[in-house]
Amino acid sequence: MRPVNPQRGSLEAHFGNLVATSLRVQVGVNDPTLEEYLTTLVVGFLRADAPPVRIGMPLLPQVVKLATDADAIDPSTGQRERAISLHQAVGDAVLFVGGMFPNQLSGKRLRKPKIRRVPIVDEVELARCSYRRAGELAQADDYARAGLFRRLSQGFETFMFSLQIVGDEVRLRKPA
């Protein structure tokens, strides 16, 4: 298990330990960069005043809108970072919601979305494609970030399952 950094707040330490345990022990992934990313993702959503999606509202239309906005950006116009950020937001939102609140995933598919790169959409496939696209866009100047996005795309279901373990652990520990 990853040692807790005493500089981090108790929420970060708590979720850092839960994420590390779920990834390393229960899922078999030993990647400190992913542990840190998933911990920051969970804590960021918990602390966010304005998360990219509204929990409790249908997720698919929200992430399709974000992906459509990202897809409409021409990266050659100097807005590549904005496109990366929107694609990352899609992946992050589905990863967080699908991990911590799996019953919020619709299990539905859209037949004719207005997204150029994804012909048929469900939340998980859209998130995988969005992380992959963020990695492609980031490749030009940030190989480490591009690699992280590729790993998130390729192992999406594994990482979502890891967050489901974290969510289950949190719900089990919740006082009645």
Short mmCIF file of C-alpha atoms in Angstrom, two decimals:
data_model
loop_
_atom_site.label_atom_id
_atom_site.label_comp_id
_atom_site.label_asym_id
_atom_site.label_seq_id
_atom_site.Cartn_x
_atom_site.Cartn_y
_atom_site.Cartn_z
CA MET A 1 0.00 0.00 0.00
CA ARG A 2 1.16 3.53 -0.77
CA PRO A 3 2.45 5.41 2.27
CA VAL A 4 0.30 8.32 3.30
CA ASN A 5 1.86 11.70 2.68
CA PRO A 6 1.49 13.65 5.94
CA GLN A 7 1.31 16.89 3.90
CA ARG A 8 -2.02 15.79 2.43
CA GLY A 9 -5.31 16.46 4.17
CA SER A 10 -7.18 13.69 5.90
CA LEU A 11 -9.68 13.31 3.03
CA GLU A 12 -6.85 12.85 0.54
CA ALA A 13 -5.07 10.43 2.87
CA HIS A 14 -8.26 8.43 3.47
CA PHE A 15 -9.16 8.09 -0.20
CA GLY A 16 -5.51 7.65 -1.17
CA ASN A 17 -5.31 4.58 1.04
CA LEU A 18 -8.64 3.20 -0.24
CA VAL A 19 -7.62 3.73 -3.87
CA ALA A 20 -4.17 2.21 -3.33
CA THR A 21 -5.67 -0.86 -1.66
CA SER A 22 -8.31 -1.35 -4.35
CA LEU A 23 -5.82 -0.93 -7.19
CA ARG A 24 -2.90 -2.89 -5.81
CA VAL A 25 -4.51 -5.60 -3.70
CA GLN A 26 -7.91 -6.19 -5.24
CA VAL A 27 -7.36 -5.28 -8.90
CA GLY A 28 -3.63 -6.02 -9.22
CA VAL A 29 -2.50 -2.68 -10.68
CA ASN A 30 0.64 -1.16 -9.21
CA ASP A 31 0.89 2.33 -10.70
CA PRO A 32 1.49 5.23 -8.30
CA THR A 33 0.61 7.77 -11.01
CA LEU A 34 -2.82 6.19 -11.48
CA GLU A 35 -3.31 5.95 -7.73
CA GLU A 36 -2.63 9.67 -7.39
CA TYR A 37 -4.86 10.50 -10.37
CA LEU A 38 -7.80 8.46 -9.07
CA THR A 39 -7.40 9.84 -5.56
CA THR A 40 -7.33 13.41 -6.88
CA LEU A 41 -10.33 12.62 -9.08
CA VAL A 42 -12.45 11.35 -6.19
CA VAL A 43 -11.48 14.11 -3.79
CA GLY A 44 -11.90 16.72 -6.51
CA PHE A 45 -15.46 15.61 -7.23
CA LEU A 46 -16.28 15.50 -3.53
CA ARG A 47 -14.99 19.03 -3.00
CA ALA A 48 -16.12 20.58 -6.28
CA ASP A 49 -18.46 23.52 -6.07
CA ALA A 50 -19.24 23.07 -9.76
CA PRO A 51 -18.38 19.56 -10.98
CA PRO A 52 -18.53 19.01 -14.76
CA VAL A 53 -21.68 16.89 -14.34
CA ARG A 54 -24.56 16.92 -11.89
CA ILE A 55 -24.77 13.77 -9.80
CA GLY A 56 -28.29 12.36 -9.74
CA MET A 57 -29.13 13.73 -13.18
CA PRO A 58 -28.95 11.45 -16.25
CA LEU A 59 -25.24 11.19 -17.03
CA LEU A 60 -25.29 10.27 -20.71
CA PRO A 61 -26.77 13.54 -22.05
CA GLN A 62 -24.35 15.53 -19.89
CA VAL A 63 -21.22 13.76 -21.11
CA VAL A 64 -22.44 13.71 -24.71
CA LYS A 65 -22.76 17.51 -24.49
CA LEU A 66 -19.22 17.83 -23.11
CA ALA A 67 -17.86 15.48 -25.80
CA THR A 68 -19.73 17.34 -28.52
CA ASP A 69 -18.26 20.63 -27.31
CA ALA A 70 -14.77 19.09 -27.25
CA ASP A 71 -15.22 17.59 -30.68
CA ALA A 72 -16.25 20.96 -32.13
CA ILE A 73 -12.92 22.54 -31.18
CA ASP A 74 -10.29 22.69 -33.90
CA PRO A 75 -7.04 21.99 -32.00
CA SER A 76 -5.04 23.92 -34.59
CA THR A 77 -6.75 27.17 -33.53
CA GLY A 78 -4.83 27.37 -30.28
CA GLN A 79 -7.61 25.80 -28.23
CA ARG A 80 -6.04 22.35 -28.01
CA GLU A 81 -5.75 22.60 -24.22
CA ARG A 82 -9.48 23.37 -23.94
CA ALA A 83 -10.28 20.31 -26.08
CA ILE A 84 -8.01 18.16 -23.89
CA SER A 85 -9.71 19.52 -20.77
CA LEU A 86 -13.21 18.76 -22.08
CA HIS A 87 -12.26 15.25 -23.19
CA GLN A 88 -10.66 14.67 -19.79
CA ALA A 89 -13.83 15.95 -18.09
CA VAL A 90 -15.91 13.37 -19.98
CA GLY A 91 -13.62 10.52 -18.94
CA ASP A 92 -13.35 11.77 -15.37
CA ALA A 93 -17.10 12.22 -14.95
CA VAL A 94 -17.93 8.73 -16.16
CA LEU A 95 -15.08 7.19 -14.18
CA PHE A 96 -16.18 8.90 -10.97
CA VAL A 97 -19.92 8.33 -11.38
CA GLY A 98 -19.53 4.79 -12.73
CA GLY A 99 -17.16 3.96 -9.91
CA MET A 100 -18.75 5.63 -6.92
CA PHE A 101 -22.40 5.48 -8.08
CA PRO A 102 -22.59 2.63 -10.63
CA ASN A 103 -26.39 2.62 -10.58
CA GLN A 104 -26.25 6.10 -12.16
CA LEU A 105 -24.97 4.67 -15.46
CA SER A 106 -27.85 4.36 -17.86
CA GLY A 107 -26.77 1.27 -19.74
CA LYS A 108 -28.40 2.95 -22.73
CA ARG A 109 -26.89 3.71 -26.08
CA LEU A 110 -27.53 6.65 -28.34
CA ARG A 111 -28.09 5.64 -31.94
CA LYS A 112 -27.24 8.89 -33.70
CA PRO A 113 -25.14 11.14 -31.50
CA LYS A 114 -23.66 14.30 -32.96
CA ILE A 115 -20.12 13.24 -32.14
CA ARG A 116 -17.84 12.70 -35.11
CA ARG A 117 -15.47 10.14 -33.63
CA VAL A 118 -17.97 7.89 -31.82
CA PRO A 119 -20.70 6.24 -33.93
CA ILE A 120 -22.67 4.58 -31.09
CA VAL A 121 -22.39 5.90 -27.58
CA ASP A 122 -22.77 4.60 -24.08
CA GLU A 123 -21.13 6.31 -21.15
CA VAL A 124 -18.22 3.88 -20.79
CA GLU A 125 -17.30 3.82 -24.48
CA LEU A 126 -17.61 7.59 -24.69
CA ALA A 127 -15.29 7.96 -21.69
CA ARG A 128 -12.73 5.57 -23.19
CA CYS A 129 -12.80 7.46 -26.48
CA SER A 130 -12.54 10.81 -24.71
CA TYR A 131 -9.49 9.75 -22.68
CA ARG A 132 -7.93 8.34 -25.86
CA ARG A 133 -8.59 11.61 -27.73
CA ALA A 134 -7.18 13.66 -24.82
CA GLY A 135 -4.05 11.51 -25.05
CA GLU A 136 -3.76 12.06 -28.77
CA LEU A 137 -4.06 15.81 -28.35
CA ALA A 138 -1.63 15.92 -25.41
CA GLN A 139 0.96 13.81 -27.26
CA ALA A 140 2.39 16.87 -29.01
CA ASP A 141 3.93 18.39 -25.91
CA ASP A 142 3.31 16.25 -22.82
CA TYR A 143 4.21 12.58 -23.22
CA ALA A 144 3.61 11.77 -19.55
CA ARG A 145 0.09 13.17 -19.58
CA ALA A 146 -0.61 11.54 -22.95
CA GLY A 147 0.52 8.20 -21.53
CA LEU A 148 -1.71 8.61 -18.50
CA PHE A 149 -4.73 9.29 -20.70
CA ARG A 150 -3.91 6.23 -22.84
CA ARG A 151 -3.70 4.04 -19.74
CA LEU A 152 -7.01 5.44 -18.48
CA SER A 153 -8.61 4.66 -21.84
CA GLN A 154 -7.19 1.16 -22.14
CA GLY A 155 -7.95 0.11 -18.55
CA PHE A 156 -11.12 2.13 -18.06
CA GLU A 157 -13.33 -0.71 -16.80
CA THR A 158 -10.61 -1.89 -14.42
CA PHE A 159 -10.22 1.56 -12.92
CA MET A 160 -13.98 2.04 -12.71
CA PHE A 161 -14.22 -1.29 -10.89
CA SER A 162 -11.47 -0.13 -8.53
CA LEU A 163 -13.52 2.97 -7.69
CA GLN A 164 -16.58 0.76 -7.20
CA ILE A 165 -14.59 -1.08 -4.53
CA VAL A 166 -13.73 2.28 -2.95
CA GLY A 167 -17.39 3.34 -3.07
CA ASP A 168 -18.49 0.06 -1.50
CA GLU A 169 -15.93 0.49 1.26
CA VAL A 170 -17.12 4.03 1.97
CA ARG A 171 -20.76 2.90 2.10
CA LEU A 172 -19.87 0.02 4.45
CA ARG A 173 -18.08 2.36 6.84
CA LYS A 174 -20.81 4.99 6.82
CA PRO A 175 -22.42 5.31 10.26
CA ALA A 176 -26.12 4.52 10.38
#
